[in-house]
Short mmCIF file of C-alpha atoms and ligand atoms in Angstrom, two decimals:
data_model
loop_
_atom_site.label_atom_id
_atom_site.label_comp_id
_atom_site.label_asym_id
_atom_site.label_seq_id
_atom_site.Cartn_x
_atom_site.Cartn_y
_atom_site.Cartn_z
CA MET B 1 119.80 81.18 178.74
CA ILE B 2 118.09 83.40 176.09
CA VAL B 3 117.85 87.06 176.60
CA ILE B 4 114.79 88.32 174.78
CA MET B 5 115.14 92.04 173.94
CA GLN B 6 112.05 94.37 173.92
CA HIS B 7 110.53 95.17 170.49
CA GLY B 8 112.79 97.64 168.71
CA ALA B 9 115.38 97.80 171.44
CA PRO B 10 118.18 100.06 170.08
CA ASP B 11 121.58 98.83 169.16
CA GLY B 12 123.14 100.58 172.15
CA GLN B 13 121.08 98.50 174.57
CA ILE B 14 121.76 95.24 172.52
CA ASP B 15 125.62 96.04 172.63
CA HIS B 16 125.43 96.59 176.30
CA VAL B 17 123.72 93.22 177.03
CA ILE B 18 126.34 91.51 174.82
CA GLU B 19 129.13 93.17 176.82
CA ARG B 20 127.59 92.08 180.13
CA ILE B 21 127.17 88.58 178.89
CA GLU B 22 130.83 88.40 177.98
CA GLN B 23 131.82 89.92 181.46
CA LEU B 24 129.87 87.02 183.06
CA GLY B 25 132.18 84.53 181.24
CA LEU B 26 129.38 83.52 178.77
CA THR B 27 129.35 83.51 175.00
CA PRO B 28 126.69 85.67 173.27
CA HIS B 29 125.03 84.44 170.08
CA VAL B 30 122.85 87.12 168.63
CA SER B 31 119.91 86.35 166.46
CA ARG B 32 118.29 89.47 164.94
CA GLY B 33 114.61 88.83 163.99
CA GLN B 34 112.36 91.29 162.10
CA PHE B 35 110.91 92.73 165.35
CA ARG B 36 113.13 91.72 168.21
CA THR B 37 116.62 90.49 168.89
CA ILE B 38 117.27 87.53 171.00
CA ILE B 39 120.66 86.71 172.51
CA GLY B 40 121.78 83.36 173.67
CA ALA B 41 124.10 83.45 176.56
CA ILE B 42 125.75 80.14 176.51
CA GLY B 43 128.37 78.68 178.95
CA ASP B 44 128.68 77.89 182.61
CA LYS B 45 125.61 79.53 183.90
CA GLN B 46 125.53 80.70 187.65
CA PRO B 47 122.19 81.15 189.47
CA ALA B 48 122.71 84.93 189.75
CA HIS B 49 123.19 85.43 186.00
CA GLN B 50 119.56 85.45 185.07
CA GLN B 51 118.75 88.28 187.54
CA ILE B 52 121.65 90.38 186.42
CA LEU B 53 120.67 90.13 182.73
CA GLU B 54 116.96 90.70 183.48
CA SER B 55 117.73 93.97 185.23
CA LEU B 56 119.56 95.48 182.05
CA GLU B 57 117.73 98.15 180.03
CA GLY B 58 115.86 96.85 176.98
CA VAL B 59 115.66 93.36 178.24
CA GLU B 60 112.17 91.88 178.24
CA ARG B 61 112.86 88.58 179.83
CA VAL B 62 115.50 86.03 180.28
CA VAL B 63 114.59 82.25 179.94
CA PRO B 64 116.62 79.24 180.53
CA ILE B 65 117.21 76.82 177.74
CA MET B 66 116.15 73.37 179.12
CA LYS B 67 117.80 71.16 176.37
CA PRO B 68 121.31 70.25 176.61
CA TYR B 69 121.89 71.42 173.07
CA LYS B 70 121.28 75.06 173.30
CA LEU B 71 121.93 76.75 169.89
CA ALA B 72 120.52 73.84 167.99
CA SER B 73 117.25 73.86 170.03
CA ARG B 74 113.92 75.41 168.95
CA GLU B 75 113.94 77.18 172.34
CA PHE B 76 116.82 79.27 171.21
CA HIS B 77 115.66 79.64 167.57
CA GLU B 78 112.01 78.89 166.92
CA ALA B 79 111.67 79.49 163.21
CA ASP B 80 113.04 76.96 160.69
CA THR B 81 116.53 77.75 159.62
CA GLU B 82 117.44 77.94 156.04
CA VAL B 83 120.83 77.01 154.78
CA ASP B 84 122.31 78.28 151.56
CA VAL B 85 124.55 75.78 149.62
CA GLY B 86 126.25 77.59 146.77
CA GLY B 87 122.97 79.39 145.88
CA VAL B 88 120.66 76.52 146.61
CA THR B 89 118.53 77.11 149.67
CA LEU B 90 117.73 74.11 151.90
CA GLY B 91 114.74 74.78 154.20
CA PRO B 92 111.03 74.29 154.75
CA LYS B 93 109.60 75.51 151.70
CA THR B 94 111.15 72.95 149.29
CA VAL B 95 112.46 69.32 149.08
CA THR B 96 116.10 69.41 147.95
CA ILE B 97 117.48 66.47 146.13
CA ILE B 98 121.23 65.78 146.45
CA ALA B 99 122.51 62.98 144.32
CA GLY B 100 125.46 61.55 142.65
CA PRO B 101 127.86 58.55 142.85
CA CYS B 102 129.10 57.11 146.22
CA ALA B 103 132.69 57.61 145.02
CA ILE B 104 134.09 59.79 142.27
CA GLU B 105 135.89 57.17 140.00
CA ASN B 106 136.97 59.12 137.05
CA ARG B 107 135.87 62.38 135.31
CA PRO B 108 133.88 60.93 132.47
CA MET B 109 131.83 58.75 134.88
CA LEU B 110 131.26 61.68 137.17
CA GLU B 111 130.06 63.89 134.40
CA ARG B 112 127.67 61.21 132.94
CA ILE B 113 126.09 60.65 136.43
CA ALA B 114 125.88 64.49 137.09
CA ARG B 115 123.91 65.02 133.88
CA ILE B 116 121.53 62.30 134.92
CA VAL B 117 121.14 63.94 138.28
CA ARG B 118 120.76 67.40 136.94
CA ASP B 119 118.40 66.55 134.16
CA GLY B 120 116.29 64.33 136.52
CA GLY B 121 115.81 67.25 139.00
CA GLY B 122 118.71 66.96 141.50
CA ALA B 123 119.86 70.38 142.86
CA ILE B 124 123.16 69.49 144.52
CA LEU B 125 125.84 66.91 143.24
CA ARG B 126 127.50 64.60 145.72
CA GLY B 127 130.46 62.48 145.22
CA GLY B 128 133.10 61.03 147.69
CA ALA B 129 136.79 61.66 147.24
CA PHE B 130 137.86 60.62 150.76
CA LYS B 131 135.92 57.35 151.46
CA PRO B 132 135.48 55.81 154.95
CA ARG B 133 135.65 52.14 154.05
CA THR B 134 135.26 49.33 156.45
CA SER B 135 138.17 47.49 154.79
CA PRO B 136 141.55 49.11 154.20
CA TYR B 137 141.77 47.04 150.95
CA ASP B 138 138.58 48.71 149.38
CA PHE B 139 138.81 51.75 147.17
CA GLN B 140 139.65 54.74 149.31
CA GLY B 141 138.72 57.45 146.97
CA LEU B 142 140.73 59.65 144.59
CA GLY B 143 141.51 62.33 147.19
CA GLU B 144 142.28 65.84 145.92
CA ASP B 145 142.08 64.70 142.19
CA GLY B 146 138.59 63.65 142.72
CA LEU B 147 137.65 66.89 144.45
CA LYS B 148 138.97 68.73 141.37
CA MET B 149 136.73 66.66 139.13
CA LEU B 150 133.79 67.36 141.37
CA ARG B 151 134.34 71.03 141.37
CA ASP B 152 134.87 71.05 137.61
CA VAL B 153 131.80 69.20 136.78
CA GLY B 154 129.74 71.05 139.25
CA ASP B 155 130.70 74.31 137.67
CA GLU B 156 130.22 73.01 134.12
CA LEU B 157 126.62 71.89 134.95
CA GLY B 158 125.83 74.79 137.34
CA MET B 159 125.46 72.74 140.40
CA PRO B 160 126.74 73.11 143.95
CA VAL B 161 128.73 70.15 145.27
CA VAL B 162 129.16 68.29 148.52
CA SER B 163 131.82 65.81 149.52
CA GLU B 164 132.95 64.13 152.82
CA VAL B 165 135.80 65.28 154.78
CA LEU B 166 137.36 62.54 156.88
CA ALA B 167 139.88 64.33 159.02
CA ALA B 168 140.37 67.62 160.80
CA THR B 169 143.55 68.31 158.96
CA ASP B 170 141.75 67.89 155.58
CA VAL B 171 138.93 70.54 156.30
CA GLU B 172 140.87 73.39 154.55
CA LEU B 173 141.76 71.21 151.52
CA VAL B 174 138.25 69.87 151.02
CA GLY B 175 136.67 73.23 151.76
CA ARG B 176 138.65 74.70 148.85
CA TYR B 177 136.63 72.57 146.38
CA VAL B 178 133.07 72.01 147.75
CA ASP B 179 130.07 74.15 148.58
CA MET B 180 129.25 71.87 151.54
CA LEU B 181 131.37 69.82 153.81
CA GLN B 182 129.93 66.40 154.70
CA ILE B 183 130.62 64.66 158.15
CA GLY B 184 129.92 61.02 157.77
CA ALA B 185 128.11 58.76 160.19
CA ARG B 186 131.47 57.30 161.47
CA ASN B 187 132.70 60.66 162.43
CA MET B 188 129.60 62.15 164.01
CA GLN B 189 131.40 62.22 167.27
CA ASN B 190 134.80 63.13 166.05
CA PHE B 191 134.86 66.19 168.08
CA GLN B 192 138.05 67.66 166.78
CA LEU B 193 136.67 67.41 163.20
CA LEU B 194 133.30 69.02 164.41
CA LYS B 195 135.31 71.92 165.93
CA GLU B 196 137.28 72.44 162.75
CA VAL B 197 134.29 72.58 160.49
CA GLY B 198 132.61 74.81 163.09
CA ASP B 199 135.51 77.32 162.66
CA CYS B 200 135.04 77.28 158.74
CA ASP B 201 132.64 79.25 156.66
CA LYS B 202 131.21 76.37 154.60
CA PRO B 203 127.78 74.66 155.26
CA VAL B 204 128.09 71.35 157.07
CA LEU B 205 126.00 68.29 156.20
CA LEU B 206 126.20 66.30 159.39
CA LYS B 207 125.09 62.66 159.22
CA ARG B 208 123.68 60.84 162.23
CA GLY B 209 126.00 58.16 163.68
CA PHE B 210 124.48 54.63 163.25
CA ALA B 211 124.58 54.13 167.03
CA ALA B 212 123.83 57.59 168.16
CA THR B 213 120.70 58.86 170.02
CA ILE B 214 119.00 61.78 168.82
CA ARG B 215 120.21 63.80 171.80
CA GLU B 216 123.83 62.76 171.03
CA TYR B 217 123.25 63.75 167.34
CA LEU B 218 122.03 67.11 168.25
CA MET B 219 125.00 67.67 170.71
CA SER B 220 127.15 66.99 167.75
CA ALA B 221 125.36 69.73 165.76
CA GLU B 222 125.91 71.90 168.88
CA TYR B 223 129.66 71.52 168.56
CA VAL B 224 129.55 72.99 165.13
CA LEU B 225 127.12 75.75 165.85
CA SER B 226 128.94 76.71 169.10
CA ARG B 227 132.07 77.45 167.03
CA GLY B 228 130.17 80.11 165.06
CA ASN B 229 129.06 78.09 161.93
CA ARG B 230 125.33 78.27 161.80
CA SER B 231 124.88 76.44 158.48
CA VAL B 232 124.28 72.92 159.54
CA VAL B 233 122.11 70.46 157.71
CA LEU B 234 121.22 67.15 159.53
CA CYS B 235 120.81 63.82 157.82
CA GLU B 236 119.15 60.54 159.05
CA ARG B 237 120.96 57.68 157.33
CA GLY B 238 119.89 54.57 159.20
CA ILE B 239 120.91 53.11 162.53
CA LYS B 240 122.02 49.73 163.80
CA THR B 241 119.12 47.62 165.29
CA PHE B 242 118.70 43.83 165.81
CA GLU B 243 117.18 43.69 162.30
CA ASN B 244 119.79 42.87 159.75
CA GLU B 245 118.04 42.08 156.39
CA LEU B 246 118.95 45.56 155.18
CA ARG B 247 122.22 47.39 155.75
CA PHE B 248 120.80 49.50 158.57
CA THR B 249 117.37 50.46 159.91
CA PHE B 250 115.93 53.69 158.49
CA ASP B 251 114.76 55.61 161.61
CA VAL B 252 111.90 57.67 160.08
CA SER B 253 110.77 58.77 163.56
CA ALA B 254 114.11 60.72 163.70
CA VAL B 255 112.72 63.31 161.30
CA PRO B 256 109.67 64.57 163.13
CA LEU B 257 111.45 64.10 166.49
CA VAL B 258 114.49 66.25 165.34
CA LYS B 259 112.23 68.85 163.71
CA ALA B 260 110.11 69.27 166.83
CA ASN B 261 113.13 70.07 169.01
CA CYS B 262 115.63 71.58 166.45
CA HIS B 263 115.42 74.40 163.86
CA LEU B 264 118.03 73.03 161.45
CA PRO B 265 117.08 71.61 158.05
CA MET B 266 117.03 67.83 157.95
CA ILE B 267 117.38 65.47 155.02
CA VAL B 268 117.27 61.76 154.73
CA ASP B 269 119.60 59.22 153.06
CA PRO B 270 117.72 56.02 152.21
CA SER B 271 120.66 54.71 150.02
CA HIS B 272 122.95 54.04 152.96
CA ALA B 273 120.01 53.12 155.20
CA THR B 274 119.00 50.19 153.12
CA GLY B 275 122.01 49.36 150.88
CA ALA B 276 119.55 48.04 148.26
CA ARG B 277 118.17 50.13 145.49
CA GLN B 278 114.72 48.44 145.56
CA PHE B 279 114.06 50.07 148.93
CA VAL B 280 115.35 53.51 148.34
CA MET B 281 112.30 54.97 146.82
CA PRO B 282 109.68 53.87 149.42
CA LEU B 283 111.97 55.08 152.31
CA ALA B 284 112.72 58.36 150.54
CA LEU B 285 108.96 59.03 150.23
CA ALA B 286 108.44 58.11 153.84
CA GLY B 287 111.14 60.57 154.88
CA VAL B 288 109.54 63.35 152.81
CA ALA B 289 106.11 62.49 154.21
CA ALA B 290 107.65 62.76 157.78
CA GLY B 291 108.81 66.24 157.02
CA ALA B 292 112.36 65.93 155.64
CA ASP B 293 113.73 69.06 153.75
CA GLY B 294 115.59 66.98 151.28
CA VAL B 295 116.73 63.58 150.15
CA MET B 296 120.24 62.22 149.35
CA VAL B 297 120.60 59.27 147.12
CA GLU B 298 123.31 57.48 145.29
CA VAL B 299 123.23 57.16 141.44
CA HIS B 300 125.38 55.31 138.97
CA ASP B 301 125.05 54.55 135.34
CA CYS B 302 126.70 51.15 135.59
CA PRO B 303 126.23 49.99 139.16
CA GLU B 304 127.75 46.55 138.56
CA ASP B 305 131.12 48.34 137.81
CA ALA B 306 130.85 50.76 140.78
CA LEU B 307 133.86 50.88 143.00
CA CYS B 308 131.65 51.52 145.97
CA ASP B 309 128.09 50.81 147.01
CA GLY B 310 126.91 49.54 143.49
CA PRO B 311 123.81 47.58 144.99
CA GLN B 312 122.21 50.62 146.38
CA ALA B 313 122.82 52.98 143.31
CA LEU B 314 119.85 54.15 141.45
CA LEU B 315 120.01 53.92 137.61
CA GLY B 316 118.92 57.04 135.65
CA GLU B 317 115.31 56.03 135.09
CA MET B 318 114.93 55.06 138.75
CA PHE B 319 116.23 58.37 139.68
CA ASN B 320 113.86 60.19 137.44
CA GLU B 321 110.93 58.23 138.82
CA LEU B 322 112.07 58.95 142.33
CA VAL B 323 111.93 62.64 141.66
CA ARG B 324 108.54 62.48 140.20
CA GLN B 325 107.20 60.62 143.25
CA ILE B 326 108.93 62.87 145.69
CA SER B 327 107.37 65.79 143.75
CA ALA B 328 103.91 64.19 144.19
CA VAL B 329 104.41 63.70 147.95
CA ALA B 330 105.97 67.11 148.48
CA GLY B 331 103.04 68.69 146.57
CA ALA B 332 100.49 67.00 148.84
CA LEU B 333 102.30 68.74 151.74
CA GLY B 334 102.36 72.17 150.11
CA ARG B 335 106.16 71.93 149.13
CA LYS B 336 108.01 71.79 145.89
CA VAL B 337 111.11 70.05 144.65
CA ASN B 338 113.89 72.56 144.89
CA ARG B 339 114.92 73.31 141.36
CA GLY B 340 118.08 75.09 142.48
CA THR B 341 119.51 78.25 141.09
C1 PEP P 1 128.39 58.65 152.14
O1 PEP P 1 127.35 59.45 152.13
O2 PEP P 1 129.12 58.58 151.32
C2 PEP P 1 128.53 57.84 153.38
C3 PEP P 1 129.75 57.19 153.57
O3 PEP P 1 127.47 57.80 154.28
P1 PEP P 1 127.44 57.43 155.77
O4 PEP P 1 128.53 58.28 156.44
O5 PEP P 1 126.08 57.77 156.13
O6 PEP P 1 127.75 55.92 155.86
MN1 MN P 2 128.05 55.19 149.65
#
């Protein structure tokens, strides 16, 4: 349920409503707007609860949230949410470009690629240190050493950084180095991991599982939000279908569908969706045209030597062209490429 307070309801009344929500065994989630406060009452709702809350002073009305994801829904929070990632705001006014190598291989390589990304118009640097590889014999990432390099290069170039955390027990470690924690597609329903990042104070980039429905996806976002972490960014990265010419099928419909039902920022990752650099640009543009708030792509200065995902990595000139084209599509929609801090 959402308790909508009257315009300008005083703090005392708001506090009393919060107290009553707690007494009913529900969890209050307060959202203070410019004119009015709304309070989500989330939990095991009983039929009598609505009436009890409606009778409290300062309450204008109480409405049930129909969607199974409550805090993620537009019913709970109508306006688009903005998420601050180390000083870069992801949200509806801009298109934010996140780019970097699939995996951090060594410091000089990371720095060279980061310069390409920054000079080309990327606002946030990505790089994997804990890699979720299909084969245990493939490069698994440099772990903490990689994270140190990422932090170092990000600081040197003035860019916030994002990296994947694979396990609940690593959240604290990865969180020490990054500005945003990435949950990969394979972990979208790792509920213990979702709870753990929900308890921390870092923004979370939650990728869609490749076999997840939109509803399941938003329920995963709900796990993070329900623990108190409101800074969640969603990412469409392709799903499995019967089509297998490309690595996955980029589900562009996910963007307007999610945005219609959910207030969180959403970006697209055409690199993992396609697995082939030739198709990264058209799908990035499709995602932006569909309303995405950002694009994440992989970049490498020598893809044939890349330890992971070389075939989908963009070279410098391709990345520059991608940003130019995104800028044109964004401009047609009244948005700008996010130039960061
Ligand atoms: C990644 O972004 O590095 C990655 C592994 O992506 P996904 O989880 O979408 O496969
Ligand atoms: Mn990759």
